[in-house]
mmCIF file of N, CA, C and O in Angstrom:
data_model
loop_
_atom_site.group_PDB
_atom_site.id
_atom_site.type_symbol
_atom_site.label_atom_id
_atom_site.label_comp_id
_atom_site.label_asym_id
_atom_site.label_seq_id
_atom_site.Cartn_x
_atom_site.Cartn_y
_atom_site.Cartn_z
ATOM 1 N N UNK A 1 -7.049 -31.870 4.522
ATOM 2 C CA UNK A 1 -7.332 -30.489 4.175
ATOM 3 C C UNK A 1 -7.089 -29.563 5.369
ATOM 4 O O UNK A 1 -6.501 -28.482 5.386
ATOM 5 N N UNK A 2 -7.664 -30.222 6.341
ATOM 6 C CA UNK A 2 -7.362 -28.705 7.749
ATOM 7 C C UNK A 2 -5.915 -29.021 7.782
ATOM 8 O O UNK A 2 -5.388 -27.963 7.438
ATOM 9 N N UNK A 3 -4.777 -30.076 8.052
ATOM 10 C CA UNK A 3 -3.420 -29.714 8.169
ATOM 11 C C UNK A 3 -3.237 -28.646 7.068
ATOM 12 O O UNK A 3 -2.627 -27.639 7.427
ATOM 13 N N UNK A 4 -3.695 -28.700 5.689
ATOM 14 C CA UNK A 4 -3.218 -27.775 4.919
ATOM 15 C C UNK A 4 -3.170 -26.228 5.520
ATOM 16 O O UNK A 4 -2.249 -25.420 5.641
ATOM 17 N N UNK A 5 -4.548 -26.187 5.834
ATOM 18 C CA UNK A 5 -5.192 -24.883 6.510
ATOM 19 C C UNK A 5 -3.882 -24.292 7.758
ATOM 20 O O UNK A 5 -3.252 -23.237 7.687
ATOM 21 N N UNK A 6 -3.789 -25.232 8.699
ATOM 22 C CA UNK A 6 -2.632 -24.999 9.927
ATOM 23 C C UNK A 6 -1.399 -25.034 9.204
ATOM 24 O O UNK A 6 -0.349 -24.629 9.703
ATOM 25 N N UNK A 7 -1.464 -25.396 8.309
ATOM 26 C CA UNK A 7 0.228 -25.352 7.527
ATOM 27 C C UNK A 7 0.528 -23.719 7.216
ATOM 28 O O UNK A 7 1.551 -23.145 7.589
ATOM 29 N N UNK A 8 -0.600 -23.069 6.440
ATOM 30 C CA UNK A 8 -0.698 -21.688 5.423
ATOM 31 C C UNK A 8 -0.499 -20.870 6.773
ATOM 32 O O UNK A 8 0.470 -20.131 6.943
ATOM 33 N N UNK A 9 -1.835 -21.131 8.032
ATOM 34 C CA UNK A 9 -1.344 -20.265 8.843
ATOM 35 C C UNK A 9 -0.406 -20.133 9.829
ATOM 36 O O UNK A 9 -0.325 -19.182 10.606
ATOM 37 N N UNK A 10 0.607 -21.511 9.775
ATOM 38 C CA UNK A 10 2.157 -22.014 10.715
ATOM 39 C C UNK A 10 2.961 -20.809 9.849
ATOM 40 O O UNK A 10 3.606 -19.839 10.248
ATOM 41 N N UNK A 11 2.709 -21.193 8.769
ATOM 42 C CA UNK A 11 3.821 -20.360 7.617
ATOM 43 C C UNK A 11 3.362 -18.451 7.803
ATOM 44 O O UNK A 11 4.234 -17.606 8.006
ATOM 45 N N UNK A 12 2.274 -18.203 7.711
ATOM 46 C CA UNK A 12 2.000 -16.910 7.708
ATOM 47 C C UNK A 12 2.823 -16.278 9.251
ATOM 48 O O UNK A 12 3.679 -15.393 9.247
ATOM 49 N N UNK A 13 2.343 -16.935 10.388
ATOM 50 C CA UNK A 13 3.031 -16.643 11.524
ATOM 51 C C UNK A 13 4.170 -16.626 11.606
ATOM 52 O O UNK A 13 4.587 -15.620 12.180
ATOM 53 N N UNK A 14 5.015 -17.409 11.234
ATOM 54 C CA UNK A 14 6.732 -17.439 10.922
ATOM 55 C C UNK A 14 7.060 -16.134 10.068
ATOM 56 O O UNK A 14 8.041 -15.410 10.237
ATOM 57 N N UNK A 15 6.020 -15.965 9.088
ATOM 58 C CA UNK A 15 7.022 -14.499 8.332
ATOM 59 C C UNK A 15 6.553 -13.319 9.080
ATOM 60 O O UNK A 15 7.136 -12.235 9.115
ATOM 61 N N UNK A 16 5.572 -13.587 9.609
ATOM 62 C CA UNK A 16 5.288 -12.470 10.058
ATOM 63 C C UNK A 16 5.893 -12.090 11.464
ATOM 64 O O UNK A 16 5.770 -10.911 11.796
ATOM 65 N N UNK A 17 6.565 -12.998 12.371
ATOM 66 C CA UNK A 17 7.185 -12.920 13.235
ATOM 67 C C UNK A 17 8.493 -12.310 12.759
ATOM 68 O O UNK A 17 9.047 -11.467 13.465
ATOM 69 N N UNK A 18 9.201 -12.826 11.187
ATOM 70 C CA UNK A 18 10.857 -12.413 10.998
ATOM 71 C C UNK A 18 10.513 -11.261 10.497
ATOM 72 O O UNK A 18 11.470 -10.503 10.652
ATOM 73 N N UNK A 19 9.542 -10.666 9.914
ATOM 74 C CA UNK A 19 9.372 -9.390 10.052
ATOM 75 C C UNK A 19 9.475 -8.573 10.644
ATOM 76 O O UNK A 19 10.150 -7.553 10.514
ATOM 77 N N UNK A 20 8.859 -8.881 11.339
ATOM 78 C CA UNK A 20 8.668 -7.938 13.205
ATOM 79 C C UNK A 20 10.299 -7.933 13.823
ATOM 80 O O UNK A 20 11.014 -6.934 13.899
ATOM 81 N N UNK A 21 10.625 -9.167 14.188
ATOM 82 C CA UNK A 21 11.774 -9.016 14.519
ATOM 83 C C UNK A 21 13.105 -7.973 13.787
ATOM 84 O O UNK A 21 13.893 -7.241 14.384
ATOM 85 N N UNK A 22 12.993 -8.220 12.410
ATOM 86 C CA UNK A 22 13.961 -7.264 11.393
ATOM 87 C C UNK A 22 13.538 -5.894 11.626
ATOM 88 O O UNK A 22 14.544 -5.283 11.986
ATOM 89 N N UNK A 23 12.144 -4.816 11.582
ATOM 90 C CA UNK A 23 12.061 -3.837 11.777
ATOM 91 C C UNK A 23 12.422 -3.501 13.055
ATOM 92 O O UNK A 23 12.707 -2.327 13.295
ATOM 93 N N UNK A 24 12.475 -4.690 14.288
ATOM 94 C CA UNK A 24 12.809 -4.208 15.607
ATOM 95 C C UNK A 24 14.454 -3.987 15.578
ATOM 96 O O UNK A 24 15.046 -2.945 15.860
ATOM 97 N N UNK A 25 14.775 -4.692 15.345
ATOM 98 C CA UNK A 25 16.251 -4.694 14.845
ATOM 99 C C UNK A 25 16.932 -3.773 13.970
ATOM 100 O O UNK A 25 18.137 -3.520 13.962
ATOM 101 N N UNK A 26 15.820 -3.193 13.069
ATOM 102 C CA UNK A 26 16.521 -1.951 12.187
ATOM 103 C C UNK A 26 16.505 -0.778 13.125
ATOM 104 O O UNK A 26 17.444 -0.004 13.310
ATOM 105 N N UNK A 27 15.081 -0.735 13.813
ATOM 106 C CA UNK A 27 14.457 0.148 14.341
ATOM 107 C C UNK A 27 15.722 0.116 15.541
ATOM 108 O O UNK A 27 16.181 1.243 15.724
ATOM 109 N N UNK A 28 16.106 -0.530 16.046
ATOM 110 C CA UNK A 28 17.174 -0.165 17.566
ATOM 111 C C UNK A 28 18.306 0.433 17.072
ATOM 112 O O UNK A 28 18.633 1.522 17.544
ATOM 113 N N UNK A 29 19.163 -0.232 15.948
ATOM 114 C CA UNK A 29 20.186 0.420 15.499
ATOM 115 C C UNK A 29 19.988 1.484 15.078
ATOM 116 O O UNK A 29 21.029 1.832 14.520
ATOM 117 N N UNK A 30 19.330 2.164 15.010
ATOM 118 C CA UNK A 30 18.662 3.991 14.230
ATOM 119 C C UNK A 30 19.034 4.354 15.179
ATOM 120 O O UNK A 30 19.993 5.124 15.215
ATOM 121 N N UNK A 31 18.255 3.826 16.557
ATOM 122 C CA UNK A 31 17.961 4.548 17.635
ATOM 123 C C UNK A 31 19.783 5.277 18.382
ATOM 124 O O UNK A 31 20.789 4.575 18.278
ATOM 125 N N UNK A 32 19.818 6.100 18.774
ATOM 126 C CA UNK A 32 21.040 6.831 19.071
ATOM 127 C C UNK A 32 21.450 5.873 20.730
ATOM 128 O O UNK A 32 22.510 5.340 21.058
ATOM 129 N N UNK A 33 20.608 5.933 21.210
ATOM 130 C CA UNK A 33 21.053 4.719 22.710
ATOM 131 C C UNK A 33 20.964 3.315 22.437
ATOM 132 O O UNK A 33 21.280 2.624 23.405
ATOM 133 N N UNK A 34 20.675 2.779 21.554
ATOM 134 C CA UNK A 34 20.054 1.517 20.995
ATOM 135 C C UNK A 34 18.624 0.623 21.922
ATOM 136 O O UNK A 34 18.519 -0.520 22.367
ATOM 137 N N UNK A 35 17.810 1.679 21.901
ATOM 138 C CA UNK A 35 16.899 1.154 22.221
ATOM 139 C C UNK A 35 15.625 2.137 21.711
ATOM 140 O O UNK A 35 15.717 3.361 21.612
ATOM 141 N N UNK A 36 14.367 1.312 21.394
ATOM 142 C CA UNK A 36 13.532 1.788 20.562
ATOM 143 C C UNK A 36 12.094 1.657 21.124
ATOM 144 O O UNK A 36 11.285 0.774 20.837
ATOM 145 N N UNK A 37 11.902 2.817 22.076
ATOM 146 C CA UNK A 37 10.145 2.691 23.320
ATOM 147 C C UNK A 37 9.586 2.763 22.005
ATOM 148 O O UNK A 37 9.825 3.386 20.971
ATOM 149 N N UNK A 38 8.772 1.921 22.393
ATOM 150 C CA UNK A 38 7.425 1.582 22.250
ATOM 151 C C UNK A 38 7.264 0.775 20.923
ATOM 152 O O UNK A 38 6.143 0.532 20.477
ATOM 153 N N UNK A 39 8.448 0.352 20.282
ATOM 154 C CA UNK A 39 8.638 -0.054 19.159
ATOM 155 C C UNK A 39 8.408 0.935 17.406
ATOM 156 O O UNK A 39 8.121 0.656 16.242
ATOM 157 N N UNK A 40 8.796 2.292 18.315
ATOM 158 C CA UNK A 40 7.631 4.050 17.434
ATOM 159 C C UNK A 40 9.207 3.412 16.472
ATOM 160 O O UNK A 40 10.263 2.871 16.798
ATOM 161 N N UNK A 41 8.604 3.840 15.254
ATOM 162 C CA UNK A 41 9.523 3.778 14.116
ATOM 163 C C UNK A 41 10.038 5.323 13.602
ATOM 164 O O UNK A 41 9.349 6.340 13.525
ATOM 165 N N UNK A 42 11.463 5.155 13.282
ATOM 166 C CA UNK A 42 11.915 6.761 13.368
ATOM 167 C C UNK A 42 11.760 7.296 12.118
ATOM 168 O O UNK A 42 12.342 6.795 11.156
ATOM 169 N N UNK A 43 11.019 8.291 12.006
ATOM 170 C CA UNK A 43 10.618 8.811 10.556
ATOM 171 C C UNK A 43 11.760 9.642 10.099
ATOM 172 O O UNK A 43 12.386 10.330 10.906
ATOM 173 N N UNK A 44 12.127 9.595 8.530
ATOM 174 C CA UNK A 44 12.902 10.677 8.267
ATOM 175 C C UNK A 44 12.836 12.234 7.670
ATOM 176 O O UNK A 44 11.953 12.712 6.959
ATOM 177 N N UNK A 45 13.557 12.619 7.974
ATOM 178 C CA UNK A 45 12.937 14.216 7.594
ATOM 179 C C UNK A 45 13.594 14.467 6.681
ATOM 180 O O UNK A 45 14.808 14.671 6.669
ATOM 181 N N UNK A 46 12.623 14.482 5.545
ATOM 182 C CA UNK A 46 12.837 14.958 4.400
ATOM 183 C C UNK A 46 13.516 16.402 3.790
ATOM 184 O O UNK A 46 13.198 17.203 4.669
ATOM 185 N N UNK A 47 14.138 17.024 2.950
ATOM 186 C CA UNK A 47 14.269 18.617 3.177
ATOM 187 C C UNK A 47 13.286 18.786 1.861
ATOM 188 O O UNK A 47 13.113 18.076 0.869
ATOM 189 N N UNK A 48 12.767 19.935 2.256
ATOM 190 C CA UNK A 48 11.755 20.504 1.266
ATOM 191 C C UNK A 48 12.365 20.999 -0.152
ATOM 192 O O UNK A 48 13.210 21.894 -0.172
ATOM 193 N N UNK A 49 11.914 20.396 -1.299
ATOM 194 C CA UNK A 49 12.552 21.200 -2.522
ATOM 195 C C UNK A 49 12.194 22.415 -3.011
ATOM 196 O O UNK A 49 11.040 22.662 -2.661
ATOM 197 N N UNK A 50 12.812 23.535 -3.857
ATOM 198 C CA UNK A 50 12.221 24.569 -4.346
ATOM 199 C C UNK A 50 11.382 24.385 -4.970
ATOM 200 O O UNK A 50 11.613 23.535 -5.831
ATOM 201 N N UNK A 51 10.187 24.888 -4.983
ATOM 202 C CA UNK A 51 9.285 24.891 -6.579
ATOM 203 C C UNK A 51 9.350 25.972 -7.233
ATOM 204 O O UNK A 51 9.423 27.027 -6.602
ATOM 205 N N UNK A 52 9.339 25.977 -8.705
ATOM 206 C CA UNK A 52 9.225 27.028 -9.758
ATOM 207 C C UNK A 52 8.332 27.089 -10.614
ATOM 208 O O UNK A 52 7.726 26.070 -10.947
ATOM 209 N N UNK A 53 8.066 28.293 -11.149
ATOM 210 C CA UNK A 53 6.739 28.139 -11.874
ATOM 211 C C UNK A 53 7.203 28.334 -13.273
ATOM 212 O O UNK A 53 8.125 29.077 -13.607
ATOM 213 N N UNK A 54 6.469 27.588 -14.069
ATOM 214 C CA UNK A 54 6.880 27.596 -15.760
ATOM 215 C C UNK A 54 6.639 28.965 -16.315
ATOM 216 O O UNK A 54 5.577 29.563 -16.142
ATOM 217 N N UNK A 55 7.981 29.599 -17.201
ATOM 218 C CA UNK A 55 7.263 30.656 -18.169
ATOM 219 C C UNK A 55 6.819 30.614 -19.231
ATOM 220 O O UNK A 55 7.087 31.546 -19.990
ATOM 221 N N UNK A 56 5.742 29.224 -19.819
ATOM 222 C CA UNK A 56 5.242 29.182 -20.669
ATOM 223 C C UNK A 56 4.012 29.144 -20.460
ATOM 224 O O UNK A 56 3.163 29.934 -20.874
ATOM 225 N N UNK A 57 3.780 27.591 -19.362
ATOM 226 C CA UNK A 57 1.936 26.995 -19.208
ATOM 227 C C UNK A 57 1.753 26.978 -17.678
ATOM 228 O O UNK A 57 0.958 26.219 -17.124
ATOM 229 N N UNK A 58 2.741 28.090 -16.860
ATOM 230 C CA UNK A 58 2.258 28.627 -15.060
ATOM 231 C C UNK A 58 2.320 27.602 -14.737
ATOM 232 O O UNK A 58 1.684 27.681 -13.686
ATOM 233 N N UNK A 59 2.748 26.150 -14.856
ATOM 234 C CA UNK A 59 2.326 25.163 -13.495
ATOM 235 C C UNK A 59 3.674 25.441 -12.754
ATOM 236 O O UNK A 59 4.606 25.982 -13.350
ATOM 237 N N UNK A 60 3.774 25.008 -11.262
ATOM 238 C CA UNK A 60 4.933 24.733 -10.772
ATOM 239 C C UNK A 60 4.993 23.361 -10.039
ATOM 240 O O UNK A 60 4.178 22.607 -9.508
ATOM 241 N N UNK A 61 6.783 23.399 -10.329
ATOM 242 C CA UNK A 61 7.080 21.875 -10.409
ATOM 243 C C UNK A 61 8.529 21.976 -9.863
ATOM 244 O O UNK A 61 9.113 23.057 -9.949
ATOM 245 N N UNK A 62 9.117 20.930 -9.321
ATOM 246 C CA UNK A 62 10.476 21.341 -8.556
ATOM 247 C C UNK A 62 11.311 21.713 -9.511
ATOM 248 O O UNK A 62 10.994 21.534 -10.687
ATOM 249 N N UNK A 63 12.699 22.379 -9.115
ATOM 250 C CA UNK A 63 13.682 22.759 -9.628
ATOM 251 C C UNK A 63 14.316 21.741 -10.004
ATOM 252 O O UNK A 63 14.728 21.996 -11.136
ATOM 253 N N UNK A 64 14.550 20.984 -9.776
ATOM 254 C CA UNK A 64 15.529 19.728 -10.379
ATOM 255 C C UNK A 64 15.525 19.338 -11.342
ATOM 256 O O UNK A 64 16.430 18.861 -12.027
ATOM 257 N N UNK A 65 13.726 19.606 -11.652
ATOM 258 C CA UNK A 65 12.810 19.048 -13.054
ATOM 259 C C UNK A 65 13.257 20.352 -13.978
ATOM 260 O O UNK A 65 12.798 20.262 -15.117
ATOM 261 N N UNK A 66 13.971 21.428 -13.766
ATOM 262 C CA UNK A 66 13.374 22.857 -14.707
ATOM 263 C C UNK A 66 14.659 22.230 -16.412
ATOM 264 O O UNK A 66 15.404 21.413 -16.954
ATOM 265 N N UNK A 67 14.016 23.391 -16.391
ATOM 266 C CA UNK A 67 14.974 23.303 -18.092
ATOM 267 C C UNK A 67 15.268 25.074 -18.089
ATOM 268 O O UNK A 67 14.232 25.738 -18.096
ATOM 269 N N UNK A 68 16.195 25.629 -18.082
ATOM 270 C CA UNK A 68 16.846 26.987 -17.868
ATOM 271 C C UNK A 68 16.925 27.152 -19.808
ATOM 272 O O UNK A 68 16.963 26.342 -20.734
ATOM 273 N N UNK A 69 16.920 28.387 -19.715
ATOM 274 C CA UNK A 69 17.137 29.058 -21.420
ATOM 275 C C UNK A 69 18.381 30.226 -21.033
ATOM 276 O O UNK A 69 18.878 30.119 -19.912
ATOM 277 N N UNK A 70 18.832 31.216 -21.846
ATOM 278 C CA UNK A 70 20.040 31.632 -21.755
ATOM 279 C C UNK A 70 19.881 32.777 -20.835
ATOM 280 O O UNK A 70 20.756 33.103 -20.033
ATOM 281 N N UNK A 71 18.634 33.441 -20.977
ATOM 282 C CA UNK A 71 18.041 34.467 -20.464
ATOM 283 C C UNK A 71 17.813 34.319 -18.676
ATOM 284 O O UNK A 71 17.681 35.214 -17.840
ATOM 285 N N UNK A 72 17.830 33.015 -18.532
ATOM 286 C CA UNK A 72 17.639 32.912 -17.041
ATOM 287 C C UNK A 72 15.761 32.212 -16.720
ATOM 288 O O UNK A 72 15.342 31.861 -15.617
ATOM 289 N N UNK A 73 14.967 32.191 -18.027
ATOM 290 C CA UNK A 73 13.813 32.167 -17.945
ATOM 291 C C UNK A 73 13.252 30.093 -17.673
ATOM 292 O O UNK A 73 13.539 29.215 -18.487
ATOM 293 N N UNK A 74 12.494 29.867 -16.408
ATOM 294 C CA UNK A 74 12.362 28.237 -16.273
ATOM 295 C C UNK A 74 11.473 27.894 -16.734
ATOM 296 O O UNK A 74 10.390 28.480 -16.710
ATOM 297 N N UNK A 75 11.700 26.927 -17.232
ATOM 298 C CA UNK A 75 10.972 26.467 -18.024
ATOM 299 C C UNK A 75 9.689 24.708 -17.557
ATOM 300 O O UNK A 75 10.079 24.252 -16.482
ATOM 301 N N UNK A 76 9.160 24.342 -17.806
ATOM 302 C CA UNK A 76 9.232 22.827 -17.446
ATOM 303 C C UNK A 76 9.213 21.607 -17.881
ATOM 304 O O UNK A 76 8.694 20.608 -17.383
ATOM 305 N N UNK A 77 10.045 21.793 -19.223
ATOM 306 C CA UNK A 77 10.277 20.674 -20.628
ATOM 307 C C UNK A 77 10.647 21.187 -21.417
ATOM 308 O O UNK A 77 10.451 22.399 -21.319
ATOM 309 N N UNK A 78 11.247 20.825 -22.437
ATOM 310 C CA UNK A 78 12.057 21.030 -23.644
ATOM 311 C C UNK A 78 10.917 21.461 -24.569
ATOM 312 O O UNK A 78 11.353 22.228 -25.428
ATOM 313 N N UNK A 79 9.829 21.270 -24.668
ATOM 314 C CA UNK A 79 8.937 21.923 -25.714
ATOM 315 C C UNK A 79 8.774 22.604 -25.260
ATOM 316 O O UNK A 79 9.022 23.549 -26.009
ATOM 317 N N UNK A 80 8.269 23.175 -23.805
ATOM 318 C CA UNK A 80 7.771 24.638 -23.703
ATOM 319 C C UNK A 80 8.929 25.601 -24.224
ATOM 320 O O UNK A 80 8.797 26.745 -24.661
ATOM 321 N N UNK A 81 9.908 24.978 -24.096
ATOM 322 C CA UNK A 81 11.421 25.880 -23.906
ATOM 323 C C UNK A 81 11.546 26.456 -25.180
ATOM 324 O O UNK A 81 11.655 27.661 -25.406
ATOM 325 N N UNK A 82 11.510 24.694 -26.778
ATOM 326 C CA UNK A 82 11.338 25.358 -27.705
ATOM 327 C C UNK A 82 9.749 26.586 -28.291
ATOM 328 O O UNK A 82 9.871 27.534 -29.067
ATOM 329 N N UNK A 83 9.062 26.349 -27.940
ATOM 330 C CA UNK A 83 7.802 27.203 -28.225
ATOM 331 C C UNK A 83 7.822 28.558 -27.402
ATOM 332 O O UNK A 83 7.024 29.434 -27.738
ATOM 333 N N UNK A 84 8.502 28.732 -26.571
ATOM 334 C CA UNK A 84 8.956 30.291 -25.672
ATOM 335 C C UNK A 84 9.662 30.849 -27.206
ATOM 336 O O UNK A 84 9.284 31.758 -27.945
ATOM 337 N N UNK A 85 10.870 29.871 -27.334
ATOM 338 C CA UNK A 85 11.628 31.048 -28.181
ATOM 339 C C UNK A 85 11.360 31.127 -29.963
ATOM 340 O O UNK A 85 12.057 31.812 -30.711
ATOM 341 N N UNK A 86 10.375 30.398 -30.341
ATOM 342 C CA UNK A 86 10.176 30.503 -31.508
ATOM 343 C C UNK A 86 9.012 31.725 -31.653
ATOM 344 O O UNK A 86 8.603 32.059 -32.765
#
């Protein structure tokens, strides 16, 4: 039973070492000199999306999500869109 025990945690240490090693390794090639202080992982910068606000039920929600009518008016789903113009 304890070899079992030293087995689970031989094995836990091994992945958790090729882990480490792969993020160090992703983490250097990011890096613009190829090297990565302190092992800091490089965050990416996101760009901010527009938000718009619905002209039916006011929430706002990104643009990507809208639903446009002919008028120019955003919407934020196909039912509000139909219930605006009925």
């Amino acid at each position: 039973m304890k070899y079992l025990i030293w087995l689970v945690i031989a094995l836990a240490v091994v992945v958790w070492l090729q882990r480490t090693k792969k993020s160090m390794t992703a983490g250097a090639a990011s890096s613009p000199d190829g090297r990565n202080p302190f092992g800091a992982r490089k965050q990416r910068k996101q760009q901010a999306e527009t938000m718009v606000q619905c002209a039916h039920c006011g929430i706002h929600f990104p643009a990507s999500e809208s639903v446009t009518n002919a008028s120019g008016a955003v919407f934020c789903s196909e039912e509000h869109l139909r219930l605006a113009s009925s």
